[in-house]
Coordinates of N, CA and C in Angstrom, one line a residue:
E22 N 101.4 91.3 100.9 CA 100.3 91.2 101.8 C 100.4 89.9 102.6
I23 N 100.4 90.0 104.0 CA 100.4 88.8 104.8 C 99.0 88.6 105.3
G24 N 98.4 87.5 104.9 CA 97.0 87.3 105.3 C 96.0 87.6 104.1
T25 N 96.1 86.8 103.1 CA 95.2 87.1 101.9 C 93.8 87.0 102.1
A26 N 93.4 86.0 102.9 CA 92.0 85.7 103.2 C 91.4 85.3 101.8
I27 N 90.3 85.9 101.4 CA 89.8 85.6 100.1 C 90.4 86.4 98.9
G28 N 91.2 87.4 99.3 CA 91.9 88.2 98.2 C 91.2 89.5 98.0
F29 N 90.3 89.9 98.8 CA 89.5 91.1 98.6 C 90.4 92.4 98.5
W30 N 91.3 92.5 99.4 CA 92.2 93.7 99.5 C 93.1 93.7 98.3
A31 N 93.7 92.6 98.0 CA 94.6 92.5 96.8 C 93.8 92.8 95.5
V32 N 92.7 92.3 95.3 CA 91.9 92.6 94.1 C 91.5 94.0 94.0
A33 N 91.0 94.5 95.2 CA 90.7 95.9 95.2 C 91.8 96.9 94.8
L34 N 92.9 96.6 95.5 CA 94.1 97.5 95.2 C 94.6 97.3 93.7
A35 N 94.7 96.1 93.2 CA 95.1 95.9 91.8 C 94.1 96.5 90.8
T36 N 92.9 96.5 91.2 CA 91.9 97.0 90.3 C 91.9 98.6 90.3
Y37 N 92.0 99.2 91.4 CA 91.9 100.7 91.4 C 93.2 101.5 91.6
A38 N 94.4 100.7 91.7 CA 95.6 101.5 91.9 C 96.5 101.5 90.6
G39 N 95.9 101.2 89.5 CA 96.8 101.3 88.4 C 97.5 100.0 88.1
E40 N 98.7 100.1 87.4 CA 99.4 98.9 86.9 C 100.4 98.4 88.0
I41 N 99.8 98.1 89.2 CA 100.7 97.5 90.2 C 100.7 96.0 90.2
R42 N 101.7 95.5 90.9 CA 101.8 94.1 91.0 C 101.9 93.8 92.5
L43 N 101.1 92.7 92.9 CA 101.1 92.4 94.3 C 101.6 90.9 94.6
E44 N 102.0 90.7 95.8 CA 102.4 89.3 96.2 C 101.6 89.2 97.6
T45 N 101.0 88.1 97.8 CA 100.2 87.9 98.9 C 100.3 86.5 99.4
I46 N 100.4 86.4 100.8 CA 100.6 85.1 101.4 C 99.4 84.6 102.2
E47 N 99.0 83.4 102.0 CA 97.8 82.9 102.8 C 98.2 81.5 103.3
K48 N 98.0 81.3 104.7 CA 98.2 80.1 105.3 C 97.2 79.0 105.1
S49 N 95.9 79.4 105.0 CA 94.8 78.5 104.9 C 94.6 78.1 103.4
E50 N 94.7 76.8 103.2 CA 94.5 76.3 101.8 C 93.1 76.6 101.3
A51 N 92.0 76.5 102.1 CA 90.7 76.9 101.6 C 90.6 78.3 101.2
L52 N 91.1 79.2 102.0 CA 91.1 80.7 101.7 C 92.0 80.9 100.4
F53 N 93.1 80.3 100.4 CA 94.1 80.4 99.3 C 93.3 80.1 98.0
N54 N 92.5 79.0 98.0 CA 91.8 78.6 96.8 C 90.7 79.6 96.4
L55 N 90.0 80.1 97.4 CA 89.1 81.1 97.1 C 89.7 82.4 96.5
A56 N 90.8 82.8 97.1 CA 91.5 83.9 96.6 C 92.0 83.8 95.2
L57 N 92.5 82.5 94.8 CA 92.9 82.2 93.6 C 91.8 82.3 92.5
G58 N 90.6 81.8 92.9 CA 89.4 81.9 92.1 C 89.0 83.4 91.9
F59 N 89.0 84.2 93.0 CA 88.7 85.6 93.0 C 89.6 86.4 92.1
T60 N 90.9 86.2 92.1 CA 91.9 86.9 91.3 C 91.6 86.5 89.9
R61 N 91.4 85.2 89.5 CA 91.2 84.8 88.2 C 89.9 85.4 87.6
K62 N 88.8 85.5 88.4 CA 87.5 86.0 88.0 C 87.7 87.5 87.7
A63 N 88.5 88.1 88.5 CA 88.7 89.6 88.3 C 89.8 89.8 87.2
K64 N 90.3 88.8 86.5 CA 91.3 88.9 85.5 C 92.5 89.6 86.0
L65 N 92.9 89.3 87.2 CA 94.2 89.8 87.8 C 95.2 88.8 88.1
A66 N 95.0 87.7 87.7 CA 96.0 86.6 88.1 C 97.5 86.8 87.6
D67 N 97.6 87.6 86.6 CA 98.9 88.0 86.1 C 99.5 89.1 86.9
R68 N 98.9 89.8 87.7 CA 99.4 90.9 88.5 C 99.3 90.6 90.1
I69 N 98.7 89.6 90.4 CA 98.6 89.1 91.8 C 99.2 87.8 92.0
N70 N 100.2 87.6 92.6 CA 101.0 86.4 92.8 C 100.7 85.9 94.3
L71 N 100.0 84.8 94.3 CA 99.5 84.2 95.7 C 100.5 83.1 96.0
F72 N 100.8 83.1 97.3 CA 101.6 82.0 98.0 C 100.8 81.4 99.0
L73 N 100.9 80.0 99.0 CA 100.3 79.2 100.0 C 101.3 78.8 101.1
G74 N 101.1 79.2 102.2 CA 102.0 78.9 103.3 C 102.0 79.8 104.5
D75 N 102.8 79.5 105.4 CA 103.0 80.3 106.6 C 103.9 81.4 106.4
A76 N 103.6 82.6 106.6 CA 104.4 83.8 106.2 C 105.7 83.8 107.0
L77 N 105.8 83.1 108.2 CA 107.0 83.0 109.0 C 107.9 81.9 108.5
E78 N 107.4 81.0 107.6 CA 108.2 79.9 107.1 C 108.6 80.0 105.6
L79 N 107.8 80.8 104.9 CA 108.0 81.0 103.5 C 109.4 81.3 103.1
E80 N 109.9 80.8 102.2 CA 111.3 81.1 101.8 C 111.3 82.5 101.1
L81 N 111.9 83.4 101.6 CA 112.0 84.8 101.2 C 112.5 84.9 99.8
E82 N 113.3 84.0 99.3 CA 113.9 84.0 98.0 C 112.8 83.9 97.0
K83 N 111.6 83.4 97.3 CA 110.6 83.2 96.3 C 109.8 84.5 96.0
L84 N 110.0 85.5 96.9 CA 109.4 86.8 96.8 C 110.2 87.7 95.9
S85 N 109.6 88.8 95.5 CA 110.2 89.8 94.6 C 110.3 91.2 95.2
P86 N 111.1 91.4 96.3 CA 111.2 92.8 96.8 C 112.1 93.6 96.0
P87 N 112.2 94.9 96.2 CA 111.6 95.6 97.4 C 110.2 96.0 97.3
Y88 N 109.4 96.1 98.4 CA 108.0 96.4 98.3 C 107.7 97.8 98.7
D89 N 106.8 98.5 98.1 CA 106.4 99.8 98.5 C 105.4 99.8 99.6
I90 N 104.6 98.8 99.6 CA 103.7 98.6 100.8 C 103.8 97.1 101.3
I91 N 103.9 96.9 102.5 CA 103.7 95.6 103.2 C 102.5 95.8 104.0
F92 N 101.4 94.9 103.8 CA 100.2 95.0 104.5 C 100.1 93.8 105.4
I93 N 100.0 94.0 106.7 CA 100.0 92.9 107.6 C 98.6 92.7 108.2
D94 N 98.0 91.6 107.8 CA 96.6 91.2 108.3 C 96.5 89.7 108.5
G95 N 97.6 89.1 109.0 CA 97.6 87.7 109.3 C 97.1 87.4 110.7
A96 N 97.7 86.3 111.3 CA 97.5 86.0 112.6 C 98.0 87.1 113.6
K97 N 97.0 87.6 114.3 CA 97.3 88.8 115.1 C 98.4 88.6 116.1
Q98 N 98.5 87.4 116.7 CA 99.4 87.1 117.7 C 100.8 87.1 117.2
Q99 N 101.1 87.1 115.8 CA 102.4 87.0 115.2 C 102.8 88.3 114.5
Y100 N 102.0 89.4 114.8 CA 102.4 90.6 114.1 C 103.8 91.2 114.2
I101 N 104.3 91.0 115.5 CA 105.8 91.5 115.7 C 106.7 90.7 114.8
E102 N 106.5 89.3 114.8 CA 107.4 88.5 114.1 C 107.2 88.7 112.6
Y103 N 106.0 89.0 112.1 CA 105.9 89.4 110.6 C 106.6 90.7 110.3
F104 N 106.4 91.7 111.2 CA 107.1 93.0 111.0 C 108.6 92.8 110.9
E105 N 109.2 92.1 111.9 CA 110.6 91.9 112.0 C 111.2 91.2 110.8
R106 N 110.4 90.2 110.4 CA 110.9 89.3 109.3 C 110.8 90.1 107.9
Y107 N 109.7 90.9 107.7 CA 109.5 91.4 106.4 C 109.9 92.9 106.2
E108 N 110.3 93.5 107.3 CA 110.7 94.9 107.2 C 112.0 95.1 106.2
K109 N 112.8 94.1 106.2 CA 114.0 94.2 105.4 C 113.7 94.1 104.0
L110 N 112.5 93.8 103.5 CA 112.0 93.6 102.2 C 111.4 94.9 101.7
L111 N 111.3 95.9 102.6 CA 110.6 97.2 102.3 C 111.5 98.1 101.5
A112 N 111.0 98.7 100.5 CA 111.7 99.7 99.8 C 112.0 100.9 100.7
P113 N 113.1 101.7 100.4 CA 113.5 102.8 101.3 C 112.4 103.8 101.6
E114 N 111.5 104.1 100.7 CA 110.4 105.0 100.9 C 109.0 104.2 101.1
G115 N 109.1 103.0 101.4 CA 107.9 102.2 101.6 C 107.2 102.3 103.0
V116 N 106.1 101.8 103.1 CA 105.4 101.8 104.3 C 105.0 100.4 104.7
I117 N 104.8 100.1 106.0 CA 104.1 98.9 106.5 C 102.7 99.3 107.1
V118 N 101.7 98.7 106.6 CA 100.4 98.9 107.1 C 100.0 97.8 107.8
S119 N 99.5 97.9 109.0 CA 99.0 96.9 109.9 C 97.5 97.1 110.2
D120 N 96.8 96.0 110.1 CA 95.2 96.1 110.3 C 94.8 95.4 111.6
S121 N 93.6 95.7 112.0 CA 92.9 95.1 113.1 C 93.6 95.4 114.4
L122 N 94.2 96.6 114.7 CA 94.9 96.9 115.8 C 94.0 97.3 117.0
L123 N 92.7 97.4 116.8 CA 91.8 97.6 117.9 C 91.0 96.3 118.2
F124 N 91.1 95.5 117.3 CA 90.4 94.1 117.4 C 89.0 94.1 117.9
H125 N 88.1 94.6 117.2 CA 86.7 94.7 117.6 C 86.5 95.5 118.8
G126 N 87.3 96.4 119.1 CA 87.2 97.3 120.3 C 87.7 96.7 121.5
Y127 N 88.2 95.4 121.5 CA 88.7 94.8 122.8 C 90.0 95.4 123.3
V128 N 90.8 96.0 122.4 CA 92.1 96.5 122.9 C 91.8 97.8 123.7
T129 N 90.8 98.5 123.5 CA 90.5 99.7 124.3 C 89.5 99.4 125.3
N130 N 89.0 98.2 125.5 CA 87.9 97.9 126.4 C 88.1 96.5 126.8
K131 N 89.3 96.1 127.6 CA 89.6 94.8 127.9 C 88.7 94.2 129.0
K132 N 88.1 95.1 129.7 CA 87.2 94.6 130.9 C 86.0 93.8 130.4
I133 N 85.7 93.9 129.2 CA 84.5 93.2 128.8 C 84.9 91.8 128.3
I134 N 86.2 91.4 128.3 CA 86.8 90.1 127.8 C 86.5 89.2 128.8
E135 N 85.9 88.0 128.5 CA 85.7 87.0 129.5 C 86.5 85.7 129.2
S136 N 87.1 85.5 128.1 CA 87.9 84.3 127.6 C 89.4 84.7 127.9
R137 N 90.1 83.7 128.5 CA 91.5 83.9 128.7 C 92.2 83.9 127.4
N138 N 91.7 83.1 126.4 CA 92.4 83.0 125.1 C 92.2 84.4 124.4
L139 N 91.1 84.9 124.4 CA 90.9 86.2 123.8 C 91.7 87.3 124.5
L140 N 91.8 87.2 125.8 CA 92.6 88.2 126.5 C 94.0 88.1 126.1
G141 N 94.6 86.9 125.9 CA 95.9 86.7 125.5 C 96.2 87.2 124.1
L142 N 95.2 87.0 123.3 CA 95.4 87.6 121.9 C 95.4 89.1 121.9
V143 N 94.4 89.7 122.7 CA 94.4 91.1 122.8 C 95.7 91.7 123.4
E144 N 96.3 91.0 124.4 CA 97.5 91.5 125.0 C 98.6 91.4 123.9
R145 N 98.6 90.4 123.0 CA 99.6 90.4 122.0 C 99.5 91.6 121.0
I146 N 98.2 91.9 120.7 CA 98.0 93.1 119.8 C 98.4 94.4 120.5
E147 N 98.2 94.5 121.9 CA 98.7 95.6 122.6 C 100.2 95.7 122.6
A148 N 100.8 94.5 122.7 CA 102.3 94.4 122.7 C 102.8 94.9 121.3
Y149 N 102.2 94.5 120.2 CA 102.5 95.0 118.9 C 102.3 96.5 118.7
N150 N 101.2 97.0 119.3 CA 101.1 98.5 119.2 C 102.2 99.2 120.0
Q151 N 102.6 98.7 121.1 CA 103.7 99.3 121.9 C 105.0 99.1 121.1
F152 N 105.2 98.0 120.5 CA 106.4 97.7 119.6 C 106.5 98.7 118.5
L153 N 105.3 99.1 117.9 CA 105.4 100.1 116.8 C 105.7 101.5 117.3
S154 N 105.1 101.8 118.6 CA 105.2 103.1 119.2 C 106.7 103.4 119.5
K155 N 107.4 102.3 120.0 CA 108.7 102.4 120.5 C 109.8 102.2 119.4
N156 N 109.4 101.6 118.3 CA 110.4 101.3 117.3 C 111.0 102.6 116.7
K157 N 112.3 102.8 117.0 CA 113.0 104.0 116.6 C 113.3 104.1 115.1
N158 N 113.2 102.9 114.4 CA 113.5 102.8 113.0 C 112.4 103.3 112.1
F159 N 111.2 103.3 112.8 CA 110.0 103.6 112.0 C 109.2 104.7 112.7
D160 N 108.6 105.5 111.9 CA 107.6 106.6 112.4 C 106.3 105.9 112.1
T161 N 105.5 105.8 113.1 CA 104.2 105.1 113.0 C 103.1 106.0 113.4
K162 N 102.0 106.1 112.5 CA 100.8 106.8 112.9 C 99.7 105.8 113.0
F163 N 98.9 105.9 114.0 CA 97.7 105.0 114.3 C 96.4 105.8 113.9
F164 N 95.5 105.0 113.3 CA 94.3 105.5 112.9 C 93.1 104.6 113.5
C165 N 92.2 105.3 114.1 CA 91.1 104.6 114.9 C 89.8 104.4 114.0
F166 N 89.9 104.3 112.7 CA 88.7 104.0 112.0 C 88.7 102.5 111.7
G167 N 87.5 102.1 111.3 CA 87.5 100.5 111.1 C 87.9 99.8 112.3
D168 N 88.6 98.7 112.2 CA 89.1 98.0 113.3 C 90.6 98.4 113.8
G169 N 90.9 99.6 113.4 CA 92.1 100.2 113.8 C 93.4 99.7 112.8
I170 N 94.1 100.8 112.4 CA 95.1 100.6 111.4 C 96.3 101.4 111.8
S171 N 97.4 100.9 111.3 CA 98.7 101.8 111.5 C 99.4 101.8 110.1
V172 N 100.1 102.9 110.0 CA 101.0 103.2 108.9 C 102.4 103.5 109.4
S173 N 103.4 102.6 109.0 CA 104.8 102.8 109.6 C 105.7 103.1 108.4
R174 N 106.4 104.2 108.5 CA 107.4 104.5 107.5 C 108.8 104.6 108.1
R175 N 109.7 104.0 107.4 CA 111.1 103.9 107.9 C 111.7 105.4 108.1
V176 N 112.3 105.6 109.2 CA 112.9 106.9 109.6 C 114.2 107.0 108.8
K177 N 114.4 108.1 108.1 CA 115.6 108.4 107.3 C 116.7 108.8 108.3
R178 N 117.8 108.2 108.0 CA 119.0 108.5 109.0 C 120.1 109.2 108.2

């Protein structure tokens, strides 16, 4: 998981998906510490391995691939870079799930955006959506529930 936040997704998945193991990366030390406490309180610290740092700078040797699922929910403007860096760690039958692809509805309704910074962020999310659509190495399905999500599966050759 790229973008742990408080660890909700990791704890929920570890709690309800059986005896799985997760690795999750969080850049914010404050959120990392909250997630650490949350996983300990849930008695899942032995199955959820948290890393503090930037997912684009983390030494990949510290991780334990291959991964059945890679969940991208970090800094939205870096989604393409996350995908390109971590796709090689995906198991042959694995999927990459990307969250927040509609970004509060702004991606489908840019005319309501007043901030140049927000517009730039939304344009990066749009570029990522196009990247997924045009990526011939992955078959991607988009789902418009919640804040928008995609599931990308490697194309068998």
